[in-house]
C-alpha positions as a LaTeX table, in Angstrom:
\begin{tabular}{lrrr}
\hline
Residue & $x$ (\AA) & $y$ (\AA) & $z$ (\AA) \\
\hline
Met1 & $-42.09$ & 132.35 & $-87.59$ \\
Pro2 & $-39.62$ & 134.99 & $-86.32$ \\
Phe3 & $-36.71$ & 132.56 & $-86.31$ \\
Ile4 & $-36.77$ & 132.46 & $-90.12$ \\
Tyr5 & $-36.33$ & 136.23 & $-90.16$ \\
Phe6 & $-33.63$ & 136.01 & $-87.48$ \\
Gly7 & $-31.80$ & 133.29 & $-89.40$ \\
Thr8 & $-31.86$ & 135.28 & $-92.64$ \\
Asn9 & $-30.53$ & 138.36 & $-90.83$ \\
Leu10 & $-27.80$ & 136.32 & $-89.17$ \\
Ala11 & $-26.74$ & 134.92 & $-92.54$ \\
Leu12 & $-26.57$ & 138.33 & $-94.24$ \\
Glu13 & $-24.61$ & 139.87 & $-91.35$ \\
Glu14 & $-22.11$ & 137.02 & $-91.40$ \\
Cys15 & $-21.87$ & 137.16 & $-95.20$ \\
Gln16 & $-20.75$ & 140.79 & $-95.03$ \\
Ile17 & $-18.11$ & 139.91 & $-92.43$ \\
Gln18 & $-16.83$ & 137.00 & $-94.51$ \\
Phe19 & $-16.54$ & 139.05 & $-97.72$ \\
Lys20 & $-15.59$ & 142.47 & $-96.32$ \\
Asn21 & $-12.23$ & 142.37 & $-98.14$ \\
Arg22 & $-13.47$ & 141.06 & $-101.51$ \\
His23 & $-14.64$ & 142.92 & $-104.62$ \\
Trp24 & $-18.11$ & 141.57 & $-103.85$ \\
Asn25 & $-18.70$ & 142.36 & $-100.18$ \\
Cys26 & $-22.20$ & 140.88 & $-99.89$ \\
Lys27 & $-23.85$ & 144.28 & $-99.85$ \\
Leu28 & $-27.32$ & 143.48 & $-101.15$ \\
Phe29 & $-29.44$ & 146.49 & $-100.20$ \\
Glu30 & $-29.50$ & 150.23 & $-100.88$ \\
Asn31 & $-32.09$ & 152.22 & $-98.89$ \\
Asn32 & $-33.73$ & 148.92 & $-97.88$ \\
Gln33 & $-34.19$ & 147.89 & $-101.52$ \\
Leu34 & $-32.62$ & 144.76 & $-102.99$ \\
Met35 & $-30.25$ & 145.79 & $-105.77$ \\
Gly36 & $-30.24$ & 143.64 & $-108.89$ \\
Asn37 & $-31.49$ & 140.09 & $-109.10$ \\
Ile38 & $-28.53$ & 138.46 & $-107.40$ \\
Leu39 & $-30.63$ & 135.85 & $-105.58$ \\
Asp40 & $-31.69$ & 134.34 & $-108.91$ \\
Ser41 & $-28.60$ & 135.31 & $-110.92$ \\
Gly42 & $-27.21$ & 131.77 & $-111.04$ \\
Thr43 & $-23.75$ & 133.07 & $-110.03$ \\
Lys44 & $-21.42$ & 131.73 & $-107.35$ \\
Glu45 & $-22.43$ & 134.67 & $-105.13$ \\
Ser46 & $-26.05$ & 133.59 & $-105.38$ \\
Ala47 & $-24.98$ & 130.03 & $-104.53$ \\
Tyr48 & $-23.24$ & 131.21 & $-101.36$ \\
Ile49 & $-26.19$ & 133.34 & $-100.25$ \\
His50 & $-28.63$ & 130.45 & $-100.70$ \\
Ala51 & $-26.41$ & 128.01 & $-98.81$ \\
Leu52 & $-25.63$ & 130.45 & $-96.00$ \\
Thr53 & $-29.26$ & 131.54 & $-95.60$ \\
Ser54 & $-30.39$ & 127.91 & $-95.40$ \\
Ala55 & $-27.73$ & 127.28 & $-92.77$ \\
Gly56 & $-28.65$ & 130.45 & $-90.87$ \\
Ile57 & $-32.32$ & 129.53 & $-90.64$ \\
Ala58 & $-31.50$ & 125.97 & $-89.59$ \\
Tyr59 & $-29.06$ & 127.34 & $-87.00$ \\
Thr60 & $-31.52$ & 129.74 & $-85.34$ \\
Ile61 & $-34.35$ & 127.17 & $-85.28$ \\
Thr62 & $-32.00$ & 124.59 & $-83.74$ \\
Lys63 & $-30.85$ & 127.03 & $-81.06$ \\
Ala64 & $-34.46$ & 128.06 & $-80.40$ \\
Cys65 & $-35.29$ & 124.41 & $-79.74$ \\
Ser66 & $-32.36$ & 123.94 & $-77.38$ \\
Thr67 & $-33.17$ & 127.06 & $-75.34$ \\
Gly68 & $-36.90$ & 126.45 & $-75.06$ \\
Arg69 & $-37.90$ & 129.41 & $-77.21$ \\
Leu70 & $-39.77$ & 127.25 & $-79.71$ \\
Ser71 & $-42.65$ & 125.29 & $-78.20$ \\
Ser72 & $-42.91$ & 122.71 & $-80.99$ \\
Cys73 & $-39.50$ & 121.19 & $-80.28$ \\
Gly74 & $-36.93$ & 120.68 & $-77.58$ \\
Cys75 & $-33.52$ & 119.15 & $-76.99$ \\
Asp76 & $-32.26$ & 116.19 & $-79.00$ \\
Met77 & $-32.85$ & 113.25 & $-76.66$ \\
Ser78 & $-31.57$ & 110.53 & $-79.00$ \\
Met79 & $-28.29$ & 110.18 & $-77.11$ \\
Lys80 & $-29.69$ & 110.57 & $-73.59$ \\
Asp81 & $-28.58$ & 107.88 & $-71.14$ \\
Lys82 & $-26.32$ & 106.28 & $-73.76$ \\
Thr83 & $-22.75$ & 105.58 & $-72.72$ \\
Ser84 & $-19.73$ & 104.99 & $-74.93$ \\
Asn85 & $-17.79$ & 103.83 & $-71.87$ \\
Ser86 & $-18.27$ & 103.77 & $-68.12$ \\
Ser87 & $-16.92$ & 107.29 & $-67.57$ \\
Ile88 & $-19.08$ & 109.15 & $-70.10$ \\
Arg89 & $-22.80$ & 109.83 & $-69.80$ \\
Trp90 & $-24.90$ & 111.65 & $-72.38$ \\
Ala91 & $-26.91$ & 114.30 & $-70.55$ \\
Gly92 & $-27.71$ & 117.98 & $-70.78$ \\
Cys93 & $-29.44$ & 119.53 & $-73.78$ \\
Ser94 & $-28.07$ & 118.48 & $-77.14$ \\
Asp95 & $-28.84$ & 120.72 & $-80.11$ \\
Asn96 & $-31.79$ & 119.36 & $-82.08$ \\
Val97 & $-30.05$ & 119.72 & $-85.45$ \\
Leu98 & $-32.30$ & 117.29 & $-87.33$ \\
Phe99 & $-35.46$ & 119.21 & $-86.43$ \\
Gly100 & $-33.94$ & 122.61 & $-87.21$ \\
Ser101 & $-32.49$ & 121.45 & $-90.51$ \\
Glu102 & $-35.67$ & 119.78 & $-91.71$ \\
Leu103 & $-37.86$ & 122.80 & $-90.90$ \\
Ala104 & $-35.38$ & 125.14 & $-92.57$ \\
Arg105 & $-35.17$ & 122.92 & $-95.65$ \\
Lys106 & $-38.97$ & 122.95 & $-96.09$ \\
Phe107 & $-39.08$ & 126.74 & $-95.85$ \\
Val108 & $-36.18$ & 127.64 & $-98.14$ \\
Asn109 & $-37.26$ & 125.10 & $-100.77$ \\
Leu110 & $-40.89$ & 126.25 & $-100.83$ \\
Arg111 & $-40.20$ & 129.19 & $-103.16$ \\
Glu112 & $-37.95$ & 127.18 & $-105.47$ \\
Asn113 & $-40.34$ & 124.21 & $-105.76$ \\
Lys114 & $-43.07$ & 126.51 & $-107.08$ \\
Lys115 & $-40.89$ & 127.93 & $-109.87$ \\
Lys116 & $-39.30$ & 124.83 & $-111.43$ \\
Thr117 & $-36.87$ & 126.85 & $-113.57$ \\
Gln118 & $-33.18$ & 126.20 & $-114.22$ \\
Thr119 & $-32.24$ & 128.72 & $-111.57$ \\
Ser120 & $-34.68$ & 127.36 & $-109.00$ \\
Leu121 & $-33.22$ & 123.87 & $-109.48$ \\
Leu122 & $-29.77$ & 125.34 & $-108.95$ \\
Asn123 & $-30.96$ & 127.11 & $-105.80$ \\
Leu124 & $-32.44$ & 123.87 & $-104.45$ \\
His125 & $-29.06$ & 122.18 & $-104.79$ \\
Asn126 & $-27.21$ & 125.02 & $-103.04$ \\
Asn127 & $-29.85$ & 125.20 & $-100.29$ \\
Gln128 & $-29.11$ & 121.55 & $-99.59$ \\
Ile129 & $-25.37$ & 122.22 & $-99.31$ \\
Gly130 & $-26.16$ & 124.70 & $-96.53$ \\
Ile131 & $-28.36$ & 122.15 & $-94.74$ \\
Arg132 & $-25.72$ & 119.42 & $-95.04$ \\
Thr133 & $-23.10$ & 121.73 & $-93.63$ \\
Ile134 & $-25.25$ & 122.35 & $-90.56$ \\
Leu135 & $-25.85$ & 118.63 & $-90.10$ \\
Ser136 & $-22.11$ & 117.95 & $-90.15$ \\
Ser137 & $-21.21$ & 120.87 & $-87.87$ \\
Val138 & $-21.90$ & 119.22 & $-84.52$ \\
Asp139 & $-19.30$ & 118.41 & $-81.88$ \\
Arg140 & $-19.39$ & 116.69 & $-78.54$ \\
Gln141 & $-18.96$ & 118.96 & $-75.53$ \\
Cys142 & $-18.39$ & 117.63 & $-72.04$ \\
Lys143 & $-18.23$ & 118.75 & $-68.44$ \\
Cys144 & $-15.86$ & 116.96 & $-66.09$ \\
Tyr145 & $-16.65$ & 115.66 & $-62.64$ \\
Gly146 & $-14.26$ & 114.18 & $-60.11$ \\
Ile147 & $-12.29$ & 114.68 & $-56.95$ \\
Ser148 & $-9.90$ & 117.66 & $-56.83$ \\
Gly149 & $-10.64$ & 118.72 & $-60.40$ \\
Ser150 & $-9.99$ & 115.33 & $-61.97$ \\
Cys151 & $-12.07$ & 114.19 & $-64.93$ \\
Glu152 & $-13.17$ & 110.86 & $-63.53$ \\
Phe153 & $-16.61$ & 111.21 & $-65.09$ \\
Lys154 & $-17.92$ & 113.24 & $-68.04$ \\
Ser155 & $-21.40$ & 114.52 & $-68.79$ \\
Cys156 & $-21.64$ & 115.20 & $-72.52$ \\
Trp157 & $-24.00$ & 116.73 & $-75.05$ \\
Arg158 & $-23.90$ & 117.60 & $-78.76$ \\
Ser159 & $-23.57$ & 121.25 & $-79.78$ \\
Leu160 & $-23.42$ & 123.12 & $-83.07$ \\
His161 & $-20.24$ & 124.91 & $-84.13$ \\
Ser162 & $-20.36$ & 128.69 & $-84.01$ \\
Phe163 & $-22.14$ & 130.22 & $-87.00$ \\
Thr164 & $-18.90$ & 131.95 & $-87.99$ \\
Gln165 & $-17.22$ & 128.54 & $-88.31$ \\
Ile166 & $-20.12$ & 127.32 & $-90.46$ \\
Ala167 & $-19.91$ & 130.43 & $-92.67$ \\
Asn168 & $-16.15$ & 129.91 & $-93.01$ \\
Gln169 & $-16.72$ & 126.37 & $-94.24$ \\
Leu170 & $-19.30$ & 127.55 & $-96.76$ \\
Lys171 & $-16.87$ & 130.24 & $-97.93$ \\
Glu172 & $-14.45$ & 127.44 & $-98.80$ \\
Phe173 & $-17.26$ & 125.88 & $-100.82$ \\
Tyr174 & $-17.70$ & 129.26 & $-102.54$ \\
Asp175 & $-14.01$ & 129.47 & $-103.43$ \\
Asn176 & $-14.17$ & 125.96 & $-104.89$ \\
Ser177 & $-17.60$ & 126.23 & $-106.49$ \\
Ile178 & $-18.14$ & 124.55 & $-109.85$ \\
Gln179 & $-19.67$ & 126.02 & $-112.99$ \\
Val180 & $-22.22$ & 123.67 & $-114.54$ \\
Tyr181 & $-24.63$ & 123.47 & $-117.42$ \\
Leu182 & $-28.08$ & 121.92 & $-117.61$ \\
Gln183 & $-28.19$ & 118.59 & $-119.39$ \\
Lys184 & $-29.92$ & 118.91 & $-122.77$ \\
Asn185 & $-33.32$ & 117.32 & $-123.45$ \\
Ser186 & $-34.08$ & 117.01 & $-119.75$ \\
Ile187 & $-36.42$ & 119.89 & $-118.97$ \\
Glu188 & $-39.29$ & 117.62 & $-117.92$ \\
Lys189 & $-37.58$ & 114.63 & $-116.29$ \\
Asn190 & $-34.25$ & 113.56 & $-114.82$ \\
Ile191 & $-32.78$ & 117.03 & $-114.76$ \\
Gln192 & $-29.06$ & 117.07 & $-114.08$ \\
Phe193 & $-26.41$ & 119.72 & $-113.74$ \\
Leu194 & $-23.19$ & 118.61 & $-115.39$ \\
Pro195 & $-19.77$ & 120.11 & $-114.62$ \\
Glu196 & $-17.68$ & 121.48 & $-117.45$ \\
Lys197 & $-14.56$ & 119.39 & $-116.84$ \\
Leu198 & $-15.11$ & 117.34 & $-113.69$ \\
Pro199 & $-16.76$ & 114.00 & $-112.81$ \\
Leu200 & $-20.50$ & 114.14 & $-112.15$ \\
Gln201 & $-19.99$ & 112.83 & $-108.62$ \\
Lys202 & $-17.99$ & 115.97 & $-107.75$ \\
Val203 & $-21.03$ & 118.21 & $-108.28$ \\
Lys204 & $-23.20$ & 116.53 & $-105.64$ \\
Asn205 & $-21.21$ & 117.85 & $-102.69$ \\
Glu206 & $-20.19$ & 121.30 & $-103.94$ \\
Leu207 & $-21.77$ & 124.69 & $-104.51$ \\
Ile208 & $-22.60$ & 125.06 & $-108.20$ \\
Phe209 & $-23.40$ & 127.97 & $-110.49$ \\
Leu210 & $-24.57$ & 128.49 & $-114.07$ \\
Asn211 & $-23.43$ & 132.02 & $-114.89$ \\
Ser212 & $-20.12$ & 133.82 & $-114.53$ \\
Ser213 & $-20.02$ & 136.67 & $-112.00$ \\
Pro214 & $-20.30$ & 140.27 & $-113.21$ \\
Asn215 & $-17.45$ & 142.75 & $-112.82$ \\
Tyr216 & $-17.77$ & 143.79 & $-109.18$ \\
Cys217 & $-15.10$ & 146.46 & $-109.63$ \\
Glu218 & $-17.60$ & 148.79 & $-111.29$ \\
Leu219 & $-20.93$ & 150.18 & $-110.11$ \\
Asn220 & $-23.80$ & 148.34 & $-111.81$ \\
Leu221 & $-26.83$ & 148.09 & $-109.56$ \\
Ser222 & $-28.80$ & 146.16 & $-112.18$ \\
Val223 & $-26.58$ & 143.14 & $-111.48$ \\
Gly224 & $-26.12$ & 143.87 & $-107.78$ \\
Ser225 & $-22.64$ & 145.38 & $-108.06$ \\
Phe226 & $-21.89$ & 148.41 & $-105.88$ \\
Gly227 & $-18.34$ & 148.72 & $-107.20$ \\
Thr228 & $-15.31$ & 149.27 & $-104.97$ \\
Lys229 & $-15.08$ & 153.08 & $-105.12$ \\
Gly230 & $-14.79$ & 154.44 & $-101.57$ \\
Arg231 & $-14.03$ & 151.02 & $-100.07$ \\
Val232 & $-11.37$ & 150.85 & $-97.34$ \\
Cys233 & $-8.24$ & 148.99 & $-98.45$ \\
Asn234 & $-4.88$ & 148.01 & $-96.96$ \\
Arg235 & $-2.06$ & 149.77 & $-98.81$ \\
Lys236 & 0.56 & 147.46 & $-97.25$ \\
Ser237 & $-1.12$ & 144.23 & $-98.27$ \\
Arg238 & $-0.50$ & 142.22 & $-101.42$ \\
Ala239 & $-3.59$ & 140.08 & $-100.78$ \\
Ile240 & $-7.15$ & 140.68 & $-101.99$ \\
Asp241 & $-7.69$ & 143.37 & $-99.31$ \\
Gly242 & $-4.69$ & 145.32 & $-100.66$ \\
Cys243 & $-5.35$ & 148.62 & $-102.40$ \\
Asp244 & $-4.01$ & 147.47 & $-105.76$ \\
Leu245 & $-6.37$ & 144.50 & $-105.97$ \\
Leu246 & $-9.41$ & 145.81 & $-104.11$ \\
Cys247 & $-9.33$ & 149.13 & $-105.99$ \\
Cys248 & $-8.96$ & 147.31 & $-109.31$ \\
Asn249 & $-5.82$ & 149.37 & $-110.12$ \\
Arg250 & $-7.75$ & 152.68 & $-110.06$ \\
Gly251 & $-5.59$ & 154.07 & $-107.24$ \\
Tyr252 & $-6.40$ & 155.08 & $-103.68$ \\
Gln253 & $-6.16$ & 157.98 & $-101.23$ \\
Ser254 & $-4.86$ & 157.79 & $-97.63$ \\
Gln255 & $-5.46$ & 160.02 & $-94.59$ \\
Ile256 & $-5.09$ & 159.86 & $-90.78$ \\
Met257 & $-8.46$ & 159.45 & $-89.07$ \\
Thr258 & $-10.07$ & 158.58 & $-85.73$ \\
Val259 & $-11.92$ & 155.39 & $-86.45$ \\
His260 & $-14.89$ & 153.74 & $-84.73$ \\
Ser261 & $-14.79$ & 150.05 & $-85.61$ \\
Gln262 & $-16.52$ & 146.87 & $-84.53$ \\
Cys263 & $-14.43$ & 144.52 & $-82.41$ \\
Asn264 & $-14.79$ & 141.50 & $-80.15$ \\
Cys265 & $-17.84$ & 140.35 & $-82.12$ \\
Arg266 & $-19.94$ & 137.55 & $-80.66$ \\
Phe267 & $-23.15$ & 135.78 & $-81.57$ \\
Gln268 & $-26.02$ & 136.90 & $-79.32$ \\
Trp269 & $-29.39$ & 135.27 & $-78.85$ \\
Cys270 & $-31.46$ & 135.96 & $-80.80$ \\
Cys271 & $-30.20$ & 136.22 & $-83.49$ \\
His272 & $-27.48$ & 138.62 & $-84.49$ \\
Ile273 & $-23.79$ & 139.33 & $-84.13$ \\
Gln274 & $-23.04$ & 141.87 & $-81.37$ \\
Cys275 & $-19.78$ & 143.81 & $-81.41$ \\
Gln276 & $-18.06$ & 146.33 & $-79.17$ \\
Asp277 & $-17.26$ & 149.81 & $-80.48$ \\
Cys278 & $-13.48$ & 150.37 & $-80.50$ \\
Ile279 & $-11.89$ & 153.79 & $-81.12$ \\
Thr280 & $-8.43$ & 154.02 & $-82.70$ \\
Thr281 & $-6.31$ & 156.48 & $-84.73$ \\
Gln282 & $-5.41$ & 154.95 & $-88.05$ \\
Glu283 & $-4.19$ & 155.70 & $-91.53$ \\
Ile284 & $-7.19$ & 154.92 & $-93.71$ \\
Ser285 & $-6.88$ & 154.27 & $-97.42$ \\
Arg286 & $-9.90$ & 154.33 & $-99.71$ \\
Cys287 & $-10.32$ & 153.31 & $-103.32$ \\
Leu288 & $-10.70$ & 156.07 & $-105.91$ \\
\hline
\end{tabular}
């Protein structure tokens, strides 16, 4: 199914946008080869990739249903002809989030269900966080009807948030992810991940990881780290995108350059992020 490929691509493109100013910038490939074993590393970066990919696949399948590009599904008709009051009518094509999420869940979990290792169990949990985020990322949208532009009547439908909003929410999960350990004597039955210093209930709704992240300051392709040498930094910033932090205190070099950069980025069907090419003259600083 092409929408699985499209959804994976959408997730990886958005991941690189979300983390462009971090030590780990979600660069996964070198010459079309996956570097390191980050997908099964059990780190918080792996957790984010699994959640975002699950969400990306669910998103593209859902949008394919709503736009008639997938013959096995259509719009969500569960709210059709229902009214919350006399001035609102559910009509139009609501995003079929339940169908898209369920099909995505079956696909992303297929690989993990075959393995049944500690890491695969971890990945299953984080996949589910991505699916739950999609399911909760639906808003009501309405079109007004009435005399002289009034909103006497509304025709409403349910629509997914933008994928960037969904990725932002998952990034918050990443920043608050919880390190866990596998409960002893539970390899065969009743496997549980337990947090180090938090209540068990907290784990159920958060991204979780087993292993600490490697040092992404330094080049180490075996663990999926490309280092930060040559990365563009902001010499005026004190935040994570600032040269001191992003360059890991190795220093930086600045020069005036004509820069082609992506701007005014928008999601395009199907299924990638399309940006305009903007040309500016800037002082560019790069990590040494």
